[in-house]
Amino acid sequence: MNDEPEESPGVPGFRTWRGVYVFVVGVFLLSVALLALFARFLR
Amino acid sequence: MNAVDWWVLLGTMLGIAAYGTWRTRHTDTLNTYLKGNHATKWGTIGLSVMATQASTITYLSLPGQAYESGIAFIQNYFGLPLALIVVCAVFLPIYRKLGVYTAYEYLGQRFDAKTRLLGASLFLLQRGIQSGITIYAPAIILSTVLGWPLELTIVFTGLLVIVYTVTGGSAAVNLTQKWQMAVIFGGMMTAFVVVLIHLPPDATHIAGALGKLQAVDFTPDFERRYTFWSGLLGGFFLSLSYFGTDQSQVQRYIGGAALREGRLGLMFNAVFKIPMQFSIVMLGAMLYVFYLFQPGTPVFFNQTEWQRHRAGPQAAAFQAIEEKYAAAHADQQVKIKAWVAARNGADAAAEAATRREMTAAQATAVAIRQEAKAQLKAVDPRAKTKDSDYVFITFILTQLPHGVIGLLIAVMFASALSSKAGELNALGTTSTIDVWRHFRPLAAHDEARNVRNAKWFTAAWGFFAIGFALMVSAAENLIEFLNIVASIFYPALLGVFMVAFFIKKVGGSAVFWGAVATQAAVLAIYLVGRFNPAYEIGYLWLNPIGCVMCVLFSLGLQTVWPARKEPVAG
């Protein structure tokens, strides 16, 4: 859909945007897991 | 508040106003007024996107929401990171490539003029109503600080925000919000520290045992407002609409220097939003425990409203409720201490028995608070009985150190004004570009006239917001009310954009009527649930249901209607 060449995110440790998106999904999954554990521990 | 607070407050307000005015003194073109400064960096965009979404309403309302209902509201944000990835990968490159002023211009290019008008109208209707809700945030602050009636502070802050917006533009909004956010974060941290200092050692366990810390609920129940599923799916569609189709957000990354900055700004939010909101709801849950042990905890946190009626002919009834609540509050403390002792003594039977007693004492206190609200309604049917938005502001004014109170009130008020300015700016821009220009195409190239009209529209929406706030009495917590309104009007709009991006064969007329039918259906589903609780579904579900409905209606209409060449409009 986008004809522009894919520019680098310019963030240390990430060469592509796909890498940034995977990192965001990873952080999200970790957040949910920690919240679930938190709720389970403090009932 | 004492004299130090007032000096800090006035100095901060004047400083913010002077800085914004100085930095934006050359803002005179339509492009800058409407799109913002093109030199905006990703950090500014990221903070600005967070600031408009996590504005004073969040800081004011979210701790109160957690105080009342626990931290389950955090699930509302579960779909947000995934939605932001879709906005970055799909929506943003399209907007940037087309070089549009508003998201709805794209609909005109992809479909036709009537679909563009429909998209803009849905946005204007939804945002217009929301601006009538968000105006409560600065008004509540002023009302609590000065003890003025809420109606008066609504009018005062409304007029102030109109002047601020019309003389500023979106560049001023971006510039000042960055600093306001930094101070608010500092203030929130101070508040957290103050709460922590005063909490008993088992505070988190007390909050957990009283049902305030259930962050994730995997129950597949459509009726519950906040579950993992409604947050993930409903929240995904809600966030996709907000960040991908709402002009108040889209205008921010259209204004960024490059696609990269816009994307990084959004990814910044995708990573930090859930932790940030978690810290705010946790503050609310800890405030709940704090007030359990605080002598003189008010039965109703909107003290301006309470004292106004308490001084009336029904004073004895109000006093009786206060005394009853004070006794219940003291009893709650005794029951909690007994439970903590049983828990630490590792006696399972005693722990279970004291837990039951503690929960019963909590139910009694909640019932007395309900009685207090019923009493308010009995003396004044127009009385505002939702007091959770007043919990945090009450804490700030009574517990934080002097000087910090003044600073925090100033930046929260300024942030609320900025947030309102961003909202009104988006309403003014869309009204000018997508509606006024449509009816006056010859005036499109007269830049000065466009800026003038955008400012007039901005002011008009400001007056609409004041009028709406004065007429409608919010039955919900502010932050929930905003999300409910968004969930009613966003789904059809998102459906139109989904068809535009992904289904090439559908033309303007099919998607237009598909969206109209969807809007009617979503409104009907909401109203049926509202007036008949047996059919109520959690409002977040309206988002995926409406979006899918719009896509299916559009496809169906395109199939049954004879193919014809769709007019192309710009």
Coordinates of C-alpha atoms in Angstrom, one line a residue, chain A residues 1-4 6-11 17 20-25 27-28 31-32 35-36 38-43, chain B residues 78 81-82 85 88-89 93-94 97 205 208 213-216 228 232 259-260 263-264 267 270-271 274 278 282 355 501:
Chain A
M1 CA 0.0 0.0 0.0
N2 CA 2.9 2.3 0.7
D3 CA 5.3 2.8 -2.3
E4 CA 7.9 4.8 -0.3
E6 CA 11.1 1.6 4.1
E7 CA 13.2 4.0 6.1
S8 CA 15.2 2.8 9.1
P9 CA 13.6 3.5 12.6
G10 CA 17.0 5.0 13.6
V11 CA 16.7 3.5 17.1
W17 CA 10.3 -1.3 11.7
V20 CA 10.2 -2.4 16.6
Y21 CA 6.7 -3.9 16.2
V22 CA 7.9 -7.3 17.5
F23 CA 9.4 -5.5 20.5
V24 CA 6.2 -3.6 21.2
V25 CA 4.2 -6.9 21.1
V27 CA 6.4 -5.6 25.9
F28 CA 2.6 -5.9 25.7
S31 CA 2.8 -6.4 30.8
V32 CA -0.4 -8.6 30.6
L35 CA -0.6 -7.9 35.6
A36 CA -2.3 -11.3 35.7
F38 CA -0.1 -9.4 40.3
A39 CA -3.9 -9.9 40.5
R40 CA -3.4 -13.6 41.4
F41 CA -0.9 -12.9 44.1
L42 CA -2.9 -10.1 45.8
R43 CA -6.3 -11.7 46.2
Chain B
F78 CA -5.0 -3.9 26.3
P81 CA -0.4 -1.4 21.6
L82 CA -1.6 -3.7 18.8
I85 CA 1.2 -1.0 15.3
C88 CA 1.9 2.9 12.1
A89 CA 2.1 0.3 9.5
P93 CA 2.0 6.0 5.5
I94 CA -1.3 6.6 3.6
K97 CA 1.7 10.0 1.1
H205 CA -2.9 -7.1 50.6
G208 CA -6.4 -7.0 47.1
L213 CA -6.5 -5.1 42.5
Q214 CA -8.2 -7.5 40.1
A215 CA -6.2 -6.2 37.1
V216 CA -7.0 -9.1 34.6
F228 CA -9.3 -9.3 29.2
L232 CA -8.2 -6.7 23.9
L259 CA 7.1 9.5 8.8
R260 CA 9.8 8.2 11.1
R263 CA 5.8 6.3 14.0
L264 CA 8.3 6.6 16.8
M267 CA 5.5 3.4 19.4
A270 CA 2.5 1.7 22.6
V271 CA 5.3 0.8 25.1
I274 CA -0.1 0.4 30.0
F278 CA -1.2 1.1 35.7
M282 CA -2.6 1.8 41.4
R355 CA -12.2 -11.5 55.8
F501 CA -8.0 0.7 2.9

